[in-house]
Every structure is written in structure tokens, then in C-alpha cells.
Short mmCIF file of C-alpha atoms in Angstrom, two decimals:
data_model
loop_
_atom_site.label_atom_id
_atom_site.label_comp_id
_atom_site.label_asym_id
_atom_site.label_seq_id
_atom_site.Cartn_x
_atom_site.Cartn_y
_atom_site.Cartn_z
CA MET A 1 -148.45 -91.39 35.04
CA ARG A 2 -146.29 -90.23 37.97
CA LEU A 3 -143.34 -90.16 35.51
CA TRP A 4 -145.30 -87.76 33.26
CA LEU A 5 -146.14 -85.39 36.39
CA ILE A 6 -142.50 -85.28 37.22
CA THR A 7 -140.98 -84.63 33.99
CA LEU A 8 -143.32 -81.88 33.70
CA THR A 9 -142.74 -80.11 36.91
CA ALA A 10 -138.66 -80.50 35.90
CA VAL A 11 -139.39 -78.80 32.64
CA ALA A 12 -141.55 -76.05 33.87
CA LEU A 13 -138.98 -75.27 36.40
CA LEU A 14 -136.04 -75.43 34.05
CA GLY A 15 -138.02 -73.52 31.56
CA GLY A 16 -138.52 -70.67 33.87
CA ILE A 17 -134.80 -70.34 34.68
CA VAL A 18 -133.96 -70.31 31.16
CA LEU A 19 -136.57 -67.69 30.50
CA VAL A 20 -135.19 -65.46 33.12
CA VAL A 21 -131.82 -65.63 32.04
CA LEU A 22 -132.98 -64.66 28.55
CA THR A 23 -134.85 -62.19 29.40
CA THR A 24 -132.42 -60.30 31.34
CA SER A 25 -129.42 -60.95 28.62
CA THR A 26 -132.07 -59.33 26.19
CA THR A 27 -132.72 -56.21 28.40
CA ALA A 28 -129.13 -55.85 29.05
CA THR A 29 -128.26 -56.08 25.24
CA LEU A 30 -130.99 -53.33 24.43
CA ALA A 31 -129.53 -51.17 27.11
CA LEU A 32 -125.99 -51.46 25.51
CA HIS A 33 -127.28 -50.24 21.96
CA THR A 34 -128.82 -46.82 22.86
CA THR A 35 -127.54 -46.06 19.12
CA GLY A 36 -127.84 -42.39 18.18
CA ASN A 37 -129.63 -41.07 21.19
CA CYS A 38 -128.07 -37.50 21.48
CA THR A 39 -128.69 -37.01 25.14
CA PRO A 40 -126.49 -38.91 27.70
CA THR A 41 -127.92 -41.47 29.83
CA THR A 42 -126.94 -39.94 32.82
CA PRO A 43 -126.74 -36.06 31.84
CA THR A 44 -124.25 -34.10 33.89
CA SER A 45 -126.03 -30.80 33.23
CA ASP A 46 -129.64 -29.87 32.93
CA THR A 47 -129.49 -28.91 29.20
CA THR A 48 -131.73 -31.76 28.02
CA THR A 49 -134.92 -31.29 26.25
CA ALA A 50 -136.90 -33.08 29.38
CA GLY A 51 -137.84 -29.54 30.88
CA LEU A 52 -138.71 -27.70 27.67
CA THR A 53 -142.15 -26.25 27.76
CA GLY A 54 -144.98 -26.49 24.70
CA GLU A 55 -143.76 -23.24 23.73
CA GLN A 56 -140.33 -23.79 23.46
CA VAL A 57 -140.82 -27.13 21.69
CA GLY A 58 -143.45 -25.36 19.16
CA ASN A 59 -140.84 -22.82 18.30
CA ALA A 60 -138.14 -25.49 17.98
CA THR A 61 -140.50 -27.23 15.72
CA VAL A 62 -140.86 -23.87 13.56
CA ILE A 63 -137.19 -23.44 13.29
CA ILE A 64 -136.76 -27.01 12.18
CA GLN A 65 -139.79 -27.03 9.58
CA VAL A 66 -138.43 -23.61 8.17
CA GLY A 67 -134.76 -25.12 7.86
CA GLN A 68 -136.53 -28.41 5.92
CA GLN A 69 -138.50 -25.85 3.57
CA LEU A 70 -135.35 -24.07 2.68
CA GLY A 71 -133.07 -27.26 2.29
CA ILE A 72 -130.98 -26.71 5.17
CA SER A 73 -128.84 -29.54 6.53
CA ALA A 74 -129.81 -31.24 9.63
CA TYR A 75 -126.61 -29.61 11.08
CA GLY A 76 -127.76 -26.00 10.07
CA GLN A 77 -131.18 -27.06 12.05
CA GLN A 78 -129.19 -27.86 14.98
CA ILE A 79 -127.35 -24.60 14.87
CA ALA A 80 -130.59 -22.77 14.59
CA VAL A 81 -132.08 -24.49 17.64
CA ALA A 82 -129.28 -24.13 19.81
CA THR A 83 -128.71 -20.15 18.65
CA ALA A 84 -132.55 -19.77 19.55
CA MET A 85 -132.16 -21.63 22.89
CA GLN A 86 -129.15 -19.56 23.77
CA GLU A 87 -130.71 -16.30 22.67
CA SER A 88 -134.22 -16.39 23.62
CA GLY A 89 -134.62 -19.55 25.40
CA LEU A 90 -136.87 -20.85 22.41
CA ARG A 91 -139.59 -17.93 23.29
CA ASN A 92 -140.32 -15.39 21.21
CA LEU A 93 -139.53 -12.23 23.33
CA ASP A 94 -140.70 -8.90 22.28
CA HIS A 95 -137.87 -7.29 24.17
CA GLY A 96 -134.13 -8.13 24.66
CA ASP A 97 -130.78 -6.57 24.84
CA ARG A 98 -130.62 -2.86 22.87
CA ASP A 99 -133.40 -3.37 20.38
CA SER A 100 -133.11 -7.22 20.13
CA LEU A 101 -136.31 -9.23 19.46
CA GLY A 102 -137.64 -12.40 19.17
CA LEU A 103 -136.54 -16.28 18.87
CA PHE A 104 -132.84 -15.29 17.67
CA GLN A 105 -133.17 -11.89 19.10
CA GLN A 106 -132.58 -9.96 15.88
CA ARG A 107 -131.87 -6.24 16.04
CA PRO A 108 -133.82 -3.81 13.46
CA SER A 109 -131.22 -1.40 13.93
CA MET A 110 -128.68 -3.97 12.39
CA GLY A 111 -130.74 -4.52 9.26
CA TRP A 112 -132.42 -7.89 10.27
CA GLY A 113 -136.03 -6.52 9.44
CA THR A 114 -138.75 -4.62 11.12
CA ARG A 115 -139.98 -5.43 14.68
CA ASP A 116 -143.14 -7.02 13.05
CA GLN A 117 -140.92 -9.18 10.67
CA ILE A 118 -138.81 -10.21 13.19
CA LEU A 119 -141.43 -11.46 15.73
CA ASN A 120 -142.81 -13.51 13.32
CA PRO A 121 -141.16 -17.02 13.91
CA GLN A 122 -140.95 -18.00 10.36
CA TYR A 123 -139.25 -14.78 9.17
CA ALA A 124 -136.75 -15.01 12.31
CA ALA A 125 -135.76 -18.38 11.24
CA THR A 126 -135.46 -17.58 7.41
CA ALA A 127 -133.47 -14.42 8.13
CA PHE A 128 -131.19 -16.55 10.85
CA TYR A 129 -130.60 -19.13 7.80
CA ASN A 130 -130.01 -16.97 5.25
CA HIS A 131 -127.19 -15.10 7.38
CA LEU A 132 -126.02 -18.58 8.51
CA GLN A 133 -125.38 -19.62 4.58
CA ALA A 134 -123.39 -16.39 3.82
CA VAL A 135 -120.86 -17.59 6.66
CA PRO A 136 -118.24 -19.22 4.29
CA ASP A 137 -117.48 -22.86 5.15
CA TRP A 138 -120.06 -22.92 8.11
CA GLN A 139 -120.89 -26.71 7.52
CA HIS A 140 -117.54 -27.63 8.73
CA MET A 141 -117.34 -25.00 11.68
CA PRO A 142 -117.83 -26.26 15.47
CA LEU A 143 -121.51 -25.19 16.29
CA TRP A 144 -120.60 -22.09 18.48
CA GLN A 145 -118.27 -20.81 15.85
CA ALA A 146 -120.99 -20.90 13.49
CA ALA A 147 -123.48 -19.55 15.71
CA GLN A 148 -121.26 -16.87 16.54
CA ALA A 149 -120.32 -15.82 12.90
CA VAL A 150 -124.13 -15.00 12.77
CA GLN A 151 -125.06 -13.79 16.20
CA HIS A 152 -121.76 -11.71 16.98
CA SER A 153 -122.53 -12.47 20.86
CA ALA A 154 -120.55 -11.16 23.83
CA PHE A 155 -120.88 -14.87 24.96
CA PRO A 156 -119.30 -16.97 21.79
CA GLN A 157 -118.84 -20.29 23.70
CA ALA A 158 -122.52 -20.23 25.31
CA TYR A 159 -124.23 -21.98 22.15
CA HIS A 160 -122.31 -25.14 22.44
CA GLN A 161 -124.22 -25.99 25.67
CA TRP A 162 -127.42 -26.49 23.79
CA ALA A 163 -125.83 -28.64 20.98
CA GLN A 164 -127.29 -31.90 22.46
CA LEU A 165 -130.59 -30.40 23.19
CA ALA A 166 -130.76 -29.23 19.69
CA ALA A 167 -129.73 -32.32 18.14
CA GLU A 168 -132.24 -34.26 19.93
CA LEU A 169 -135.11 -31.81 18.80
CA VAL A 170 -133.84 -32.12 15.35
CA GLN A 171 -133.77 -35.96 15.40
CA ARG A 172 -137.36 -35.92 16.81
CA HIS A 173 -138.33 -34.19 13.31
CA GLY A 174 -136.69 -36.56 11.34
CA GLY A 175 -133.33 -34.92 10.84
CA ASP A 176 -130.46 -37.01 9.99
CA THR A 177 -128.73 -36.23 13.14
CA THR A 178 -126.85 -39.04 15.24
CA CYS A 179 -124.80 -39.49 18.25
CA THR A 180 -121.96 -41.65 18.99
CA VAL A 181 -122.93 -44.80 20.88
CA PRO A 182 -120.65 -44.68 23.99
CA GLY A 183 -117.80 -46.69 23.23
CA GLY A 184 -118.89 -47.07 19.32
CA PRO A 185 -116.62 -46.93 16.46
CA GLN A 186 -115.53 -43.32 16.73
CA VAL A 187 -113.44 -44.16 19.86
CA GLU A 188 -110.52 -45.53 17.72
CA GLN A 189 -110.49 -42.84 15.15
CA ALA A 190 -110.50 -40.20 17.65
CA ILE A 191 -107.57 -42.08 19.44
CA ALA A 192 -105.73 -42.63 16.00
CA PHE A 193 -106.04 -38.76 15.40
CA ALA A 194 -104.69 -37.81 18.75
CA MET A 195 -101.58 -40.34 18.27
CA ALA A 196 -100.72 -38.72 14.84
CA GLN A 197 -100.19 -35.41 16.80
CA LEU A 198 -97.37 -36.92 19.19
CA GLY A 199 -95.05 -34.56 19.67
CA LYS A 200 -96.47 -31.27 18.53
CA PRO A 201 -96.16 -28.36 20.91
CA TYR A 202 -98.50 -27.01 23.62
CA VAL A 203 -99.86 -23.62 22.93
CA TRP A 204 -102.64 -22.02 25.36
CA GLY A 205 -105.93 -21.70 22.90
CA ALA A 206 -104.60 -23.61 20.04
CA THR A 207 -106.50 -26.29 18.42
CA GLY A 208 -104.35 -27.55 15.85
CA PRO A 209 -103.27 -28.42 13.25
CA ASP A 210 -99.85 -27.51 14.60
CA ALA A 211 -100.03 -27.00 18.22
CA TYR A 212 -102.68 -27.78 20.65
CA ASP A 213 -104.13 -27.03 24.39
CA CYS A 214 -105.58 -29.86 26.35
CA SER A 215 -109.39 -29.37 25.29
CA GLY A 216 -108.36 -28.14 21.89
CA LEU A 217 -106.48 -32.08 21.23
CA MET A 218 -109.89 -33.59 22.52
CA LEU A 219 -111.83 -31.29 20.44
CA ARG A 220 -109.87 -32.23 16.94
CA ALA A 221 -109.38 -35.89 17.83
CA TRP A 222 -112.95 -36.34 18.02
CA GLN A 223 -113.86 -34.14 15.46
CA ALA A 224 -111.62 -36.36 13.02
CA ALA A 225 -114.32 -39.15 13.92
CA GLY A 226 -116.92 -36.52 12.99
CA VAL A 227 -118.01 -35.88 16.54
CA THR A 228 -118.31 -32.63 17.81
CA LEU A 229 -117.25 -31.78 21.71
CA ASN A 230 -117.42 -28.54 23.62
CA ARG A 231 -114.58 -25.95 23.49
CA THR A 232 -113.42 -25.87 27.12
CA SER A 233 -112.49 -28.67 29.09
CA THR A 234 -115.12 -27.67 31.92
CA ASP A 235 -118.00 -27.80 29.26
CA GLN A 236 -116.45 -31.24 27.65
CA TYR A 237 -117.59 -32.59 30.85
CA HIS A 238 -121.11 -32.23 29.57
CA ASN A 239 -120.21 -34.32 26.52
CA GLY A 240 -121.26 -38.03 27.53
CA ASN A 241 -121.92 -39.99 30.59
CA PRO A 242 -120.04 -40.31 33.81
CA ILE A 243 -118.06 -43.51 34.49
CA PRO A 244 -116.32 -44.46 37.43
CA LEU A 245 -112.66 -44.23 37.45
CA SER A 246 -112.33 -48.02 37.80
CA GLN A 247 -114.27 -48.68 34.68
CA ALA A 248 -112.37 -46.15 32.34
CA ALA A 249 -112.12 -47.71 29.04
CA ARG A 250 -110.11 -46.32 25.96
CA GLY A 251 -111.24 -43.34 24.75
CA ASP A 252 -112.76 -42.04 27.74
CA LEU A 253 -112.14 -38.28 28.88
CA LEU A 254 -110.57 -37.81 31.95
CA PHE A 255 -110.54 -34.59 34.23
CA TRP A 256 -108.53 -32.89 36.45
CA SER A 257 -110.15 -30.40 39.04
CA TYR A 258 -108.84 -27.93 41.58
CA ASP A 259 -111.44 -29.01 44.14
CA HIS A 260 -112.80 -32.46 43.00
CA THR A 261 -116.00 -30.71 41.55
CA PRO A 262 -116.93 -30.48 38.08
CA ALA A 263 -116.72 -26.69 38.60
CA GLY A 264 -113.17 -26.67 39.34
CA ILE A 265 -111.91 -28.57 35.99
CA HIS A 266 -108.86 -27.20 34.65
CA HIS A 267 -107.62 -30.15 32.59
CA VAL A 268 -108.63 -32.93 30.16
CA ALA A 269 -106.98 -35.87 28.77
CA MET A 270 -107.77 -39.01 26.80
CA TYR A 271 -107.56 -42.34 28.45
CA LEU A 272 -105.70 -45.12 26.21
CA GLY A 273 -106.25 -48.12 28.52
CA ASN A 274 -103.70 -49.95 30.64
CA ASN A 275 -103.13 -46.69 32.82
CA THR A 276 -102.03 -44.56 29.96
CA ILE A 277 -103.23 -41.36 28.43
CA ILE A 278 -102.44 -39.23 25.69
CA GLU A 279 -102.61 -35.23 26.47
CA ALA A 280 -101.56 -31.65 25.71
CA GLN A 281 -100.35 -31.04 29.26
CA GLN A 282 -98.91 -27.61 29.74
CA GLU A 283 -96.46 -25.11 28.02
CA GLY A 284 -92.97 -26.17 27.37
CA VAL A 285 -94.44 -30.08 27.05
CA PRO A 286 -95.48 -31.50 23.36
CA VAL A 287 -98.34 -33.66 22.95
CA HIS A 288 -97.42 -36.95 24.67
CA THR A 289 -98.70 -40.26 26.31
CA ARG A 290 -97.81 -41.17 30.02
CA PRO A 291 -98.85 -43.35 32.54
CA ILE A 292 -101.08 -42.28 35.33
CA THR A 293 -102.81 -43.77 38.61
CA LEU A 294 -106.22 -43.79 38.12
CA THR A 295 -107.12 -42.56 41.52
CA PRO A 296 -108.50 -39.61 42.91
CA PRO A 297 -107.63 -36.82 44.32
CA GLU A 298 -105.65 -36.01 41.50
CA LEU A 299 -108.35 -37.01 39.03
CA LEU A 300 -112.14 -36.48 38.96
CA PRO A 301 -113.76 -39.76 40.24
CA THR A 302 -115.57 -40.13 37.16
CA THR A 303 -114.60 -40.20 33.52
CA ILE A 304 -116.80 -39.10 30.49
CA ARG A 305 -117.56 -41.82 28.10
CA VAL A 306 -118.23 -39.45 25.11
CA GLN A 307 -121.90 -39.43 24.01
CA ALA A 308 -122.26 -36.30 21.62
CA PRO A 309 -123.54 -35.45 18.37
CA ILE A 310 -121.98 -36.49 15.18
CA GLN A 311 -121.79 -33.61 12.75
CA ALA A 312 -124.02 -34.45 9.64
CA GLN A 313 -121.95 -34.05 6.52
CA PRO A 314 -123.30 -31.30 4.23
CA MET B 1 -147.20 -98.50 29.92
CA PRO B 2 -143.37 -98.62 29.43
CA ILE B 3 -141.29 -101.36 30.91
CA ARG B 4 -139.37 -99.71 34.02
CA SER B 5 -136.02 -101.02 34.72
CA ASP B 6 -133.90 -100.28 37.55
CA HIS B 7 -130.80 -100.31 35.49
CA GLY B 8 -129.85 -98.09 32.54
CA ARG B 9 -129.64 -94.17 31.49
CA SER B 10 -133.41 -93.76 31.98
CA ALA B 11 -133.60 -95.55 35.65
CA ALA B 12 -130.68 -93.01 36.67
CA LEU B 13 -132.50 -90.01 34.98
CA ARG B 14 -135.96 -91.06 36.89
CA GLU B 15 -133.70 -91.64 40.00
CA LEU B 16 -132.66 -87.86 39.93
CA VAL B 17 -135.85 -86.41 38.82
CA THR B 18 -138.06 -88.29 41.35
CA TRP B 19 -135.30 -87.71 44.31
CA SER B 20 -137.13 -84.40 44.93
CA LEU B 21 -140.35 -85.94 45.01
CA HIS B 22 -139.71 -88.19 47.81
CA SER B 23 -140.51 -85.78 50.70
CA PRO B 24 -141.82 -82.27 50.90
CA LEU B 25 -138.53 -81.37 52.61
CA ARG B 26 -136.70 -82.57 49.40
CA LEU B 27 -139.19 -81.02 47.14
CA LEU B 28 -138.45 -77.34 49.24
CA ALA B 29 -134.74 -77.67 49.07
CA THR B 30 -134.60 -78.57 45.13
CA THR B 31 -136.82 -75.40 44.47
CA SER B 32 -134.89 -73.34 46.92
CA ALA B 33 -131.55 -74.30 45.16
CA LEU B 34 -133.10 -73.94 41.80
CA ALA B 35 -134.34 -70.31 42.68
CA ALA B 36 -131.11 -69.44 43.87
CA VAL B 37 -129.09 -70.48 41.00
CA GLY B 38 -131.80 -68.47 38.84
CA ILE B 39 -131.34 -65.18 40.70
CA ALA B 40 -127.56 -65.34 41.09
CA VAL B 41 -127.27 -65.70 37.43
CA THR B 42 -129.73 -62.84 36.87
CA VAL B 43 -127.61 -60.55 38.93
CA GLY B 44 -124.33 -61.74 37.40
CA ILE B 45 -125.47 -60.91 34.07
CA ASN B 46 -126.88 -57.70 35.06
CA ALA B 47 -123.70 -56.73 36.73
CA ALA B 48 -121.55 -57.84 34.19
CA SER B 49 -123.44 -55.68 31.26
CA ASN B 50 -124.77 -52.88 32.96
CA PRO B 51 -123.46 -50.04 30.85
CA HIS B 52 -124.28 -47.12 32.76
CA PRO B 53 -123.33 -47.34 36.38
CA THR B 54 -124.84 -44.85 38.84
CA PRO B 55 -122.24 -41.81 38.61
CA GLN B 56 -120.48 -40.88 41.99
CA PRO B 57 -122.22 -38.26 43.89
CA VAL B 58 -119.47 -35.85 43.92
CA ALA B 59 -119.70 -35.69 40.25
CA THR B 60 -123.51 -34.87 39.79
CA PRO B 61 -124.30 -31.32 39.52
CA ALA B 62 -127.25 -31.19 41.79
CA THR B 63 -124.94 -32.23 44.51
CA THR B 64 -122.39 -29.87 43.79
CA ALA B 65 -124.99 -26.93 43.67
CA THR B 66 -126.44 -27.88 46.77
CA THR B 67 -122.68 -28.09 48.53
CA SER B 68 -121.89 -24.89 47.00
CA HIS B 69 -125.07 -23.26 48.18
CA SER B 70 -124.95 -24.48 51.76
CA ALA B 71 -121.20 -23.28 51.75
CA ALA B 72 -122.06 -19.88 50.60
CA ILE B 73 -124.66 -19.72 53.31
CA ALA B 74 -122.00 -21.01 55.66
CA ALA B 75 -119.59 -18.53 54.14
CA ARG B 76 -121.85 -15.73 54.87
CA SER B 77 -123.04 -16.66 58.41
CA THR B 78 -119.53 -18.02 59.92
CA GLN B 79 -116.53 -18.08 58.30
CA PRO B 80 -115.47 -18.11 54.75
CA ALA B 81 -115.22 -21.13 52.86
CA VAL B 82 -112.76 -19.90 50.40
CA LEU B 83 -109.42 -18.20 50.33
CA GLY B 84 -109.47 -14.65 49.01
CA ASP B 85 -112.15 -12.31 47.29
CA PRO B 86 -114.04 -13.68 44.41
CA GLN B 87 -116.48 -11.08 44.22
CA GLY B 88 -113.59 -8.65 43.98
CA ALA B 89 -112.03 -10.54 40.94
CA ALA B 90 -115.64 -10.62 39.56
CA ARG B 91 -116.06 -7.04 39.87
CA ARG B 92 -112.70 -6.25 38.33
CA PHE B 93 -113.60 -8.45 35.31
CA ALA B 94 -117.30 -6.85 34.96
CA GLU B 95 -115.66 -3.46 35.12
CA THR B 96 -113.02 -4.21 32.38
CA TRP B 97 -115.60 -6.08 30.43
CA ILE B 98 -118.01 -3.03 29.69
CA THR B 99 -114.78 -0.80 29.23
CA LYS B 100 -115.17 0.86 25.44
CA THR B 101 -111.96 0.31 24.09
CA ASP B 102 -109.78 -1.33 21.01
CA PRO B 103 -110.03 -5.15 21.20
CA ASP B 104 -106.52 -5.53 21.61
CA THR B 105 -106.42 -3.43 24.56
CA TRP B 106 -109.57 -5.02 25.90
CA HIS B 107 -108.30 -8.64 25.41
CA ALA B 108 -104.69 -7.58 26.77
CA LEU B 109 -106.71 -6.09 30.20
CA LEU B 110 -109.22 -8.73 30.59
CA GLY B 111 -106.49 -11.90 30.01
CA PRO B 112 -105.25 -11.67 33.24
CA LEU B 113 -108.31 -11.76 34.93
CA CYS B 114 -109.43 -14.80 33.19
CA THR B 115 -108.13 -18.50 33.37
CA PRO B 116 -105.42 -19.04 30.69
CA GLU B 117 -108.25 -21.80 29.18
CA TYR B 118 -111.09 -19.03 28.87
CA ALA B 119 -108.63 -16.28 27.88
CA ALA B 120 -107.17 -18.51 25.21
CA ALA B 121 -110.08 -20.21 23.66
CA VAL B 122 -113.14 -18.05 24.09
CA LEU B 123 -112.34 -14.49 24.70
CA PRO B 124 -110.77 -14.23 21.12
CA ALA B 125 -113.99 -14.72 19.69
CA THR B 126 -115.72 -11.70 20.96
CA GLY B 127 -115.10 -8.23 21.57
CA PRO B 128 -115.84 -4.96 23.42
CA ASP B 129 -118.33 -3.96 20.53
CA ARG B 130 -120.39 -6.83 21.46
CA VAL B 131 -120.97 -5.84 25.13
CA SER B 132 -123.74 -3.33 25.29
CA ALA B 133 -123.51 -2.63 29.13
CA THR B 134 -121.82 0.63 30.09
CA ALA B 135 -122.13 0.49 34.01
CA VAL B 136 -122.13 -2.02 37.00
CA THR B 137 -125.21 -1.22 39.04
CA ALA B 138 -125.07 -3.12 42.08
CA PRO B 139 -122.28 -4.74 44.36
CA PRO B 140 -121.45 -8.37 43.05
CA ALA B 141 -123.26 -11.17 44.66
CA LEU B 142 -121.90 -14.41 45.80
CA VAL B 143 -124.24 -17.34 44.47
CA SER B 144 -121.86 -20.03 45.81
CA ALA B 145 -118.37 -20.48 47.04
CA VAL B 146 -116.86 -23.98 47.81
CA GLY B 147 -113.11 -24.88 48.05
CA ARG B 148 -111.58 -23.44 44.71
CA THR B 149 -115.02 -22.42 42.72
CA ALA B 150 -117.35 -19.77 42.94
CA ALA B 151 -120.25 -18.47 41.40
CA VAL B 152 -120.93 -14.64 41.14
CA SER B 153 -123.45 -12.36 39.52
CA VAL B 154 -122.85 -8.84 38.77
CA ALA B 155 -125.78 -6.68 37.67
CA LEU B 156 -125.15 -4.32 34.65
CA ASP B 157 -127.25 -1.66 33.46
CA THR B 158 -128.55 -3.55 30.31
CA MET B 159 -128.06 -7.47 31.77
CA THR B 160 -126.65 -9.54 34.67
CA LEU B 161 -123.43 -11.30 34.16
CA ALA B 162 -123.29 -14.90 35.78
CA LEU B 163 -119.65 -15.70 36.12
CA ARG B 164 -117.81 -18.83 37.25
CA LEU B 165 -114.70 -18.37 39.21
CA GLN B 166 -111.71 -20.51 39.79
CA ASP B 167 -108.81 -20.11 42.38
CA VAL B 168 -106.17 -21.06 40.08
CA THR B 169 -103.33 -21.18 42.67
CA GLY B 170 -105.12 -22.44 45.68
CA THR B 171 -103.86 -19.07 47.30
CA GLY B 172 -107.03 -17.15 46.79
CA ASP B 173 -105.96 -15.70 42.80
CA TRP B 174 -109.68 -15.97 41.61
CA ARG B 175 -109.85 -15.90 37.75
CA VAL B 176 -113.01 -16.10 35.57
CA ALA B 177 -113.49 -19.37 33.91
CA ASP B 178 -116.96 -18.81 32.24
CA ALA B 179 -119.33 -15.75 31.87
CA GLN B 180 -122.81 -16.17 30.64
CA PRO B 181 -125.68 -13.88 30.47
CA ALA B 182 -127.83 -14.61 34.02
CA ARG B 183 -131.17 -16.85 33.08
#
């Protein structure tokens, strides 16, 4: 009788421990596979959907639904939502720069329609998609270039800061938009592309295929894996999750800053592991790999582990 | 009832299991030891598999903004936190930006006022015909300035420019690294 009691107590104790261990490892495993989510787990900017109002989400929904009705790809819907977020903050404005109006700040004087038409969100979204479809090869352009081809803005790069927010909204409405899993299979594809560019010259503003600047090399390397990054090194800091330098992994983006802050970023390179990077460093220096020491102050104390939208294929 | 022998595997097992029940102290010790092992394993697994470590404070924009803001206040009240004149650089950029000229001249004039990356990567995608503003309507306002970065807003007749500048040499050579419409 006493032996039964003893055995029961022992089994209960051991079982408890096993349960705790199992629960913990399951939680850890689940946390590792945040597949396809388009917002970095630790966003480095305030451009997430968390702060959107009902009005903004409602207008995004209209834009996405019009896109779906017109048979526009998820990428096209993403471009439209990001554009409206930049132009109007996803609000149906009855005013704007010069005679600009509505969600996309379209201008009656430039043939976009009458005032009443443009202030109708369905009309405005349709007009945007029609113009987008008239842009040759828009499906293969980076988001900001496709948006700029339609909008002709004075701030062409500004659209890209909303790429991840737009991807998340499109995803929410069933759109076929996915994002990289940090450390996912895209890492080796991006590295393979970058390595194939070794020896090509550095040219400011160049994004390949014959020459690169620092962010241009990152842009094309990740694009080869289907992932769209922002255009400039400062903006690429927002394309993923910050990770302490001591935990840097292959494919992470490393940043150099004038003053140890993200605002002072002036250079970006890709980490290859084993204290080695690949980069387009400066004029006169071809794309190369080189050993580095992973310690500030030369570097920002965090790498960026890319978590960005995978550009849906048309 | 099974026959209990003082020898053999079952006896050894029984000895092991009943050891903790010989006194309350032993029971407490055994329970504590098992709990300690459980906690250690849990903590170990968590540490090994945490995929998203907390970022270092210096890298979070909120912290940077706060630092920049307090530095800007310090700059106004006591002495400059940065070298040179970021507001002057912002004013030169804004005045050139609103110039109605041909695109080539516009790019050539603006280029030297920007960081090489902004001049090379962003400027070519736009031009003077995209700019509606024709006048700077107020002195540039310093939003923040710390280290080698500054944010300045410039009010124009049709909008307000939000400029981010970098001191590219560390000697007060301020260049525009980003331009956005103020929100």
C-alpha cells in the first residue's frame, strides 16, 4: 500500500517536470516559426498597423477589395495601399497640394476625374489601378518605383516606408502576400547572389547589374530571393528585427553610423558568418568580402535580421 | 501483496524512492532539488531558443527621439550639441529645392547639398516639376540635433518639408539625407 503511494508521488513529480520542459520547448518552437508575418517582431519604426484608426483600416479595405474585383495581384494591392498611406494617411482628404484630392491625392487638372469622382474611394482606387497597369513591367519594379511611376511625387522614396504595413493589411484580407521568416531559406539565396557580384565596381546610386552602391547591393541580393528591401541604407534598417551584434547570423545586415544612432547610418553590408562581410564599400573599391571585428563603435550595436515582404509573382 | 526482498533491482528502486519519505527534511530536500532542476532546464531552453532578443536601447527610435529632443532643448538653452549649422544647410536645400529650373540644373545644384546616397539613389527619381512650393515662409526650425544627425523642418508656401540631415565629415558639413512632407 505504502509503495503505491510512494510510486504515485514520484510519478507525479517527474511528470510535472516533463510537462514543464515540454511546454517550454513547444512555446520556443512556436516563437521561432512566425511564418509569413510582415511586421518585424521588434519593429524599428512606427510604421505598423497597430496605430491605425478604423477610418484608415476601412479605406485600406476598400482599396484591397477594388483590387480584388479588378483581378489585381496582391503586390498591386500592396502598392496601392502603401501609396494611399503616404499620400493621405489612408484618409479621404477633401484638400491637398495644389488641387490634389482624396485617398491618392489625385488631381482633377491632371485628368484624374472630377472632384466628386476622386472623392469616391472606389473610383479613386480604380483610377490608381488603371494607371498602375499602364506602367510597363510594374510587377517587377520595387514598390516605391512603381508607386512613383503613377504618382510623380517630389518624395519618391517615401512610399517604401509603408511597404510592410501594406503587406500586412493585404495579408489580412486573404491576399497572397508573405514575408521572409527571419533566417529563412532566402538568406542563402541572397548571399549567393551577392557573392556572384564580387569584383564589380562601386558606383554611387548604382543597383546593378554591372555596378553597385552599398544599399544597392543589399537590395538586389535580397530581390534575387524575392524579398524587397528599402532603397537607402538608413531605410534598410527598418527591414527586419534588431539583433545584438554578438548573435549576428549569415545574411544579417550590418550598419555603420556616424554617431551610433540609426539616424546616422551611412553604410550597410551583409554578414557572412565567421566575422566576414560582403559589401560595396566605396568608390574605387570593387564588391569584396573582408574580415571585420564585431564590436561598436565602428558598427551599430545591432544587426538587422531581414523580415520583409516577399514580392508576389504576377 | 508482493513478496518484498531486501535484494535485487526492485529493492534498490524501492530504497531510492522511499529515501525521501524517511523524514520531512528529506522530503523537502528532494522536492527542492527536483524543482531546481526543472527551473534550470526551463530557463536554459528559453535562453537557447529565444529568437528575438530585446534590442539594445541605443537602436530603438523612441530612445533616439527622446535623446535627440532633450539634446535639442539643451542646445537651445545652453550650448550647441552639434558642430556647424544644420538649419542653414536645411534652408539652402529648401531654397534650391523650390527653384523652378530645368531638371539637370536642379539635380546639379541639389546634389552637393545632399548625402551622396540621397543624391544618387533618390533625387534622380524626382524633379523640379514635382515641387509645387515657390517660397520659404519661415526660418527653418530645429526639431532635434545630436551627435552628427539633425532633423529640421522648413515651412514652405504649400507644405512643410521635414528634413533629416547628417554631418558627413564630423566637422559640421551638414547634408540632407532624407526629405519628406511633414505629417
